[in-house]
PDB file of C-alpha atoms in Angstrom:
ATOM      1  CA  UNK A   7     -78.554 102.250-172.502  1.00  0.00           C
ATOM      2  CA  UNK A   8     -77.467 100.691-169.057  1.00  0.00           C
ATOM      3  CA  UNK A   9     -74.072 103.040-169.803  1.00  0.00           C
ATOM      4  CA  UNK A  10     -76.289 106.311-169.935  1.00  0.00           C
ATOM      5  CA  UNK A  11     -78.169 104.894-166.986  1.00  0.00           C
ATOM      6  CA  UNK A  12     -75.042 104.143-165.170  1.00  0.00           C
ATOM      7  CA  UNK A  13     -73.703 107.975-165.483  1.00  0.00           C
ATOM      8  CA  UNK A  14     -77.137 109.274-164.836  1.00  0.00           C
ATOM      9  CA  UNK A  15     -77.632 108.106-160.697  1.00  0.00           C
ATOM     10  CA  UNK A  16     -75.112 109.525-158.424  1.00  0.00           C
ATOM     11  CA  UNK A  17     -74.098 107.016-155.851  1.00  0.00           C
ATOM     12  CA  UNK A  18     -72.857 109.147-152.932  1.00  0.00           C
ATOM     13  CA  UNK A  19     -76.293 110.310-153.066  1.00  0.00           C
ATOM     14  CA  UNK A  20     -79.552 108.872-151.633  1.00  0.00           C
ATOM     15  CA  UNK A  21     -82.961 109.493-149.772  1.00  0.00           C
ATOM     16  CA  UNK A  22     -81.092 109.889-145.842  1.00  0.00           C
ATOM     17  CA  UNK A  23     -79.507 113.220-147.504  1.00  0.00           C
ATOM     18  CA  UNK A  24     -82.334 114.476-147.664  1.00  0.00           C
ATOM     19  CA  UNK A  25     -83.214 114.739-144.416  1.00  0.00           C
ATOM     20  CA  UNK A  26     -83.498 117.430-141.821  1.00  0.00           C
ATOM     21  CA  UNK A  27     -80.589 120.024-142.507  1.00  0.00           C
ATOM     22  CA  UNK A  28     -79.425 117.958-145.294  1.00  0.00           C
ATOM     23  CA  UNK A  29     -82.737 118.647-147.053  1.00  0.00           C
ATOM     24  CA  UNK A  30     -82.140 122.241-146.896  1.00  0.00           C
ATOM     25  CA  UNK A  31     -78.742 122.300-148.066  1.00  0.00           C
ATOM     26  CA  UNK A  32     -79.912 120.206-151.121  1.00  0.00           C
ATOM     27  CA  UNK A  33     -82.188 122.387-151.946  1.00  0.00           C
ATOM     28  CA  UNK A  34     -80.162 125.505-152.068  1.00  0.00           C
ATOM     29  CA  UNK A  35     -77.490 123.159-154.285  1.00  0.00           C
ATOM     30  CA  UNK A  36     -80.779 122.790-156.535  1.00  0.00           C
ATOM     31  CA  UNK A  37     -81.511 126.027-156.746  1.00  0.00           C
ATOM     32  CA  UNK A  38     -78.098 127.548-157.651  1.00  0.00           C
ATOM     33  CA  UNK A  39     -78.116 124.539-160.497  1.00  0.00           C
ATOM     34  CA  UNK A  40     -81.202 125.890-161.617  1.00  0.00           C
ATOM     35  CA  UNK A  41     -79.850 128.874-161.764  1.00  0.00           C
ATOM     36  CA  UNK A  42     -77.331 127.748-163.698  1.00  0.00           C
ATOM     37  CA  UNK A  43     -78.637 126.017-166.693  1.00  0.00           C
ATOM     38  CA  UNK A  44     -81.088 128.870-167.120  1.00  0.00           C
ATOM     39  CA  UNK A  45     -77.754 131.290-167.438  1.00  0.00           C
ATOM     40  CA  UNK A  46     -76.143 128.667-169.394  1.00  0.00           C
ATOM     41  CA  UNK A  47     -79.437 128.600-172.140  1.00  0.00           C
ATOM     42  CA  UNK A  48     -79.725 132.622-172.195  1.00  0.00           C
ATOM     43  CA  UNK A  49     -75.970 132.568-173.236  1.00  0.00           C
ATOM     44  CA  UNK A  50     -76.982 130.068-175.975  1.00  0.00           C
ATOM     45  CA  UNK A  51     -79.621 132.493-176.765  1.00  0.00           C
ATOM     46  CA  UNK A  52     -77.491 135.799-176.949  1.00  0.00           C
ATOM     47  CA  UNK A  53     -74.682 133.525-178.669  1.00  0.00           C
ATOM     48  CA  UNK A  54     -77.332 132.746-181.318  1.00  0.00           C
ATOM     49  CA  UNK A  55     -78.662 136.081-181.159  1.00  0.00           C
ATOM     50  CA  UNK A  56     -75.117 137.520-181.899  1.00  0.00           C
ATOM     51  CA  UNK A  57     -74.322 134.820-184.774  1.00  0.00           C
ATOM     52  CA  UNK A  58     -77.856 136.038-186.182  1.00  0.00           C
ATOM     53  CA  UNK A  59     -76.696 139.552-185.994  1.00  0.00           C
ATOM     54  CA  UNK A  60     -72.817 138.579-188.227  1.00  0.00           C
ATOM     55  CA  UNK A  61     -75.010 136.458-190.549  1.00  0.00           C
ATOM     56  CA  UNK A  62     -77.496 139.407-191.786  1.00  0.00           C
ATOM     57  CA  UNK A  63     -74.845 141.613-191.607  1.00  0.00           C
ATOM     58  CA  UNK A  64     -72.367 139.890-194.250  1.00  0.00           C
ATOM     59  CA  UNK A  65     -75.392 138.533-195.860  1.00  0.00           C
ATOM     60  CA  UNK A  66     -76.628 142.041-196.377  1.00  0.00           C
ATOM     61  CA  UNK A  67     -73.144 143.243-197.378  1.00  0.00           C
ATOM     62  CA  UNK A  68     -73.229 140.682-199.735  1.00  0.00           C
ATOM     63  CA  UNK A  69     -76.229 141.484-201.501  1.00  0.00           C
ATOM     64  CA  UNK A  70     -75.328 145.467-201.173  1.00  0.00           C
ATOM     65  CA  UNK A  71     -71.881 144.582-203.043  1.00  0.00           C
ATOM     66  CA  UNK A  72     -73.476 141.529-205.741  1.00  0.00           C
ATOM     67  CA  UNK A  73     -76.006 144.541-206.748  1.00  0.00           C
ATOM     68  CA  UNK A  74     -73.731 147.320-206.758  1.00  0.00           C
ATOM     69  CA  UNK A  75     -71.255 145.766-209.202  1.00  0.00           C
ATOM     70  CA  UNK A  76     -73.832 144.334-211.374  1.00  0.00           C
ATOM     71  CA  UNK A  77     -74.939 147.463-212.400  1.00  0.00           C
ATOM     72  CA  UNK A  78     -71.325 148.692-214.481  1.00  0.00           C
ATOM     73  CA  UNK A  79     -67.709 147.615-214.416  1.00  0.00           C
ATOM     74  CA  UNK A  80     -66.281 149.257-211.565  1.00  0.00           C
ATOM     75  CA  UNK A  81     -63.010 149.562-212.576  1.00  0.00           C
ATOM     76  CA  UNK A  82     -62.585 153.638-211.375  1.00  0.00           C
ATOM     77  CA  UNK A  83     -62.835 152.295-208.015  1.00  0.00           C
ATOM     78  CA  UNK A  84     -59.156 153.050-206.267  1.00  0.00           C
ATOM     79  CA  UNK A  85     -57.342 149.850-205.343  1.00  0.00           C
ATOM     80  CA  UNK A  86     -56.801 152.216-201.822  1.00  0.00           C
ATOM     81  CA  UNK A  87     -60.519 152.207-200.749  1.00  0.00           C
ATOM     82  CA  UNK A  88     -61.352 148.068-202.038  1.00  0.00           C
ATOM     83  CA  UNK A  89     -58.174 147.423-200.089  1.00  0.00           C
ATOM     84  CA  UNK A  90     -59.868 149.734-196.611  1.00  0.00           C
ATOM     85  CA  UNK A  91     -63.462 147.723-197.583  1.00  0.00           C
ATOM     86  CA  UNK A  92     -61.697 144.568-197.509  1.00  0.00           C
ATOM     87  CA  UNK A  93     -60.265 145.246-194.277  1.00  0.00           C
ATOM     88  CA  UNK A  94     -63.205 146.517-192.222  1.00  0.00           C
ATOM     89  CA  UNK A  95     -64.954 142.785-193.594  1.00  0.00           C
ATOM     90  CA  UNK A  96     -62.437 140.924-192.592  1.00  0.00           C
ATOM     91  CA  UNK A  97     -62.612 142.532-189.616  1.00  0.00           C
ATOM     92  CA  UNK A  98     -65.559 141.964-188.885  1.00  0.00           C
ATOM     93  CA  UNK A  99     -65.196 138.558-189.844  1.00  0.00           C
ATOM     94  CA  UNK A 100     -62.275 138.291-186.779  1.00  0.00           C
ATOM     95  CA  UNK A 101     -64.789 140.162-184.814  1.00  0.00           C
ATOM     96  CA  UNK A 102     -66.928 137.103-185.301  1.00  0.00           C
ATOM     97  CA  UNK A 103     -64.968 134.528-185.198  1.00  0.00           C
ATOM     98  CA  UNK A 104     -63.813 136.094-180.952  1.00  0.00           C
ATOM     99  CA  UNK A 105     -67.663 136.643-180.520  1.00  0.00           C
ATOM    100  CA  UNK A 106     -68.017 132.602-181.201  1.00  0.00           C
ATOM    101  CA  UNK A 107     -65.007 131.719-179.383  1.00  0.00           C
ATOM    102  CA  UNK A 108     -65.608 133.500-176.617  1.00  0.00           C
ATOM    103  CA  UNK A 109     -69.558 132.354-175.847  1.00  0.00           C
ATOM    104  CA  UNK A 110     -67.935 129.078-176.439  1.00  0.00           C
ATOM    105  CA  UNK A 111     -65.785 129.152-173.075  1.00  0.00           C
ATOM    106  CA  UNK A 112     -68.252 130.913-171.453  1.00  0.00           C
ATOM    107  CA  UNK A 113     -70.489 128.071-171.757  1.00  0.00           C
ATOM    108  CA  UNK A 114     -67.556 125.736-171.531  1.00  0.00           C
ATOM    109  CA  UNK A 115     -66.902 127.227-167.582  1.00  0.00           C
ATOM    110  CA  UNK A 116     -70.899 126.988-167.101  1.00  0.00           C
ATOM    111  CA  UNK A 117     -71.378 123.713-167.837  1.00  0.00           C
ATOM    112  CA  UNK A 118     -67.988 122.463-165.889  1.00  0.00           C
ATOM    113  CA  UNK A 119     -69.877 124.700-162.520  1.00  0.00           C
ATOM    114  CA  UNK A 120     -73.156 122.629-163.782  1.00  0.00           C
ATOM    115  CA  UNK A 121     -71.330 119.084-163.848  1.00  0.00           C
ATOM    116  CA  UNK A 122     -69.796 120.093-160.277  1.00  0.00           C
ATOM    117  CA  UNK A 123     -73.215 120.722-158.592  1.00  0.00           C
ATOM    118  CA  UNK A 124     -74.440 117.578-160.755  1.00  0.00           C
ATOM    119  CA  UNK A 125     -72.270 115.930-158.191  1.00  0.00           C
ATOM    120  CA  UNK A 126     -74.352 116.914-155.511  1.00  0.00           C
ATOM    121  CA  UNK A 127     -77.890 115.908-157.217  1.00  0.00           C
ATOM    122  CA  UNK A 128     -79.179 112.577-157.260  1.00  0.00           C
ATOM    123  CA  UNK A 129     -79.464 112.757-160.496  1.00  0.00           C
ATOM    124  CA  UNK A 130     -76.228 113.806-163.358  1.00  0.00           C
ATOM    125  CA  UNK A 131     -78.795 114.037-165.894  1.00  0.00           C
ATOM    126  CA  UNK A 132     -77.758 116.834-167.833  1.00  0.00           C
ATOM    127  CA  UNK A 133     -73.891 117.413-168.052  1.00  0.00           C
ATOM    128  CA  UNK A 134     -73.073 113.443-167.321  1.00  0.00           C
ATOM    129  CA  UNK A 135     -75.681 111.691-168.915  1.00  0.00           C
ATOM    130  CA  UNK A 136     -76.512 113.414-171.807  1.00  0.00           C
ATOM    131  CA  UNK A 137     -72.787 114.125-172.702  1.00  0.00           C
ATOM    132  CA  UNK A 138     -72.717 110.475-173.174  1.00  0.00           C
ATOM    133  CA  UNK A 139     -75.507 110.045-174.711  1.00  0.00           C
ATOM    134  CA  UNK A 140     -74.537 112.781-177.484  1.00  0.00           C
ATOM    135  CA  UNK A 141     -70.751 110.375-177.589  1.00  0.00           C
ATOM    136  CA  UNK A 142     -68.927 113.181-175.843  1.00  0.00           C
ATOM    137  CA  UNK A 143     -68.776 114.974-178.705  1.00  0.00           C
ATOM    138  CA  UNK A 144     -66.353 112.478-180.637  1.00  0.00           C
ATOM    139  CA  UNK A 145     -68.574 111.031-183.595  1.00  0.00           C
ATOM    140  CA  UNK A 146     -69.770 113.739-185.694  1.00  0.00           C
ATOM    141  CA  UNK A 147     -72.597 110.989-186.973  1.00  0.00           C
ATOM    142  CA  UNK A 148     -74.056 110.838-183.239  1.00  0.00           C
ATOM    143  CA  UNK A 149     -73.482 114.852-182.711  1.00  0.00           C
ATOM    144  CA  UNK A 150     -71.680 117.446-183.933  1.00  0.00           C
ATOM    145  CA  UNK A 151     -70.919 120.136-181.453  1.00  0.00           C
ATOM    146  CA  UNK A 152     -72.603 123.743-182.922  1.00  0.00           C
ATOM    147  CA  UNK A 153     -68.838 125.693-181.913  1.00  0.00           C
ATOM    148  CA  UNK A 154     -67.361 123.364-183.945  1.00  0.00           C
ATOM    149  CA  UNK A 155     -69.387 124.506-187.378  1.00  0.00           C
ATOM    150  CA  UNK A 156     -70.127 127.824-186.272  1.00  0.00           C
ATOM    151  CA  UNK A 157     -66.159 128.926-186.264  1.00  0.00           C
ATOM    152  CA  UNK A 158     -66.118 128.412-189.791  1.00  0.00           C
ATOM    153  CA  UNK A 159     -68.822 130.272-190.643  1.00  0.00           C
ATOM    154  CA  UNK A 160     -67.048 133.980-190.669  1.00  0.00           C
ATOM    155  CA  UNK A 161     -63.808 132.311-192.264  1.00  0.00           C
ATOM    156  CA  UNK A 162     -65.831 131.103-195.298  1.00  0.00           C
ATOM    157  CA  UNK A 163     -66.818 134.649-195.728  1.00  0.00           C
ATOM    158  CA  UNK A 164     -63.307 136.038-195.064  1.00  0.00           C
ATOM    159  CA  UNK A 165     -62.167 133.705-197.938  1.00  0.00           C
ATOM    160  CA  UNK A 166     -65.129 134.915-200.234  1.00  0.00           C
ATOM    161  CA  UNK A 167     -64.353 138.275-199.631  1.00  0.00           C
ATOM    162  CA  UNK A 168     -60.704 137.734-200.447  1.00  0.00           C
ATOM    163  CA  UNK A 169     -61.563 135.863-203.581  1.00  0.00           C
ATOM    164  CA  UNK A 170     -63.871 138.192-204.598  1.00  0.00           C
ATOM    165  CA  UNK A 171     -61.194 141.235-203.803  1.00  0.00           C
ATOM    166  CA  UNK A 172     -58.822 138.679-205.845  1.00  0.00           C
ATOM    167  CA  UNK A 173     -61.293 138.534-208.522  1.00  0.00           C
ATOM    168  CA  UNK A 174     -61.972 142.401-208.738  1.00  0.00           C
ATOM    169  CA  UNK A 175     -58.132 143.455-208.788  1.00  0.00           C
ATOM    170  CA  UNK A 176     -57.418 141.008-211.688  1.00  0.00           C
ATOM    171  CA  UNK A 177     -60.556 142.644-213.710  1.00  0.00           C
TER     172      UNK A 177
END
């Protein structure tokens, strides 16, 4: 606990700097931080709002193509148009997989901006501190980053939709 306490105070830091002047330019550091963990959580939110949007999507395609091939063997379908289906889903599984990546280095360049004002706060609380606290990110038992198990998300459905085109074509 001292260690998370340690990387929570910054030292160059204290009460005289926040005096006079100094109390005004603190306060405009504060308030572009602020600014910047609230645009750092409404990416999280659009980033969970777009991995929301993939998951109903193939979950719906899913259901659309598990009820549509129940019904009869489907063998009249042409090879031509199950190989252009299989395409446009793995597409959009790619599509997915940039979406993730990319809200992932967004918030990785928002959070490096947040640690560098952090070094103008009294306090490191939330990029220092925490970091730590969560093991940096290195012991999956402490905490598992979300990027890490989101990215596979749209390549397990790429690989069920290849099985399942696998499956089809040897039908």
């Amino acid at each position: 606990m001292a260690e998370i306490s340690d990387s929570v105070w910054n030292d160059g830091i204290g009460a005289e700097d926040y005096r006079d002047a100094k109390a005004t330019y603190h306060a405009a550091i504060f308030e572009q931080y602020r600014l910047c963990v609230e645009m750092a959580d409404r990416v999280s939110a659009r980033r969970n709002l777009a991995n929301t949007f993939f998951l109903t999507l193939h979950t719906a395609l899913l259901a659309f193509l598990g009820a549509w091939l129940s019904q009869e063997p489907h063998r009249d379908v042409p090879v031509v148009l199950a190989l252009a289906a299989l395409l446009v889903l793995l597409g959009m599984c790619v599509t997915w997989w940039f979406t993730i990546r990319s809200y992932h280095h967004l918030n990785r360049g928002k959070f490096e901006v947040i640690g560098a004002l952090e070094e103008r706060l009294p306090a490191r609380t939330f990029v220092s501190a925490e970091w730590r606290a969560l093991g940096e990110g290195r012991d999956w038992r402490v905490y598992l980053p979300l990027s890490r198990v989101e990215r596979w998300i749209p390549l397990l459905f790429a690989g069920a939709y290849m099985l399942g085109f696998a499956a089809a074509m040897a039908l």
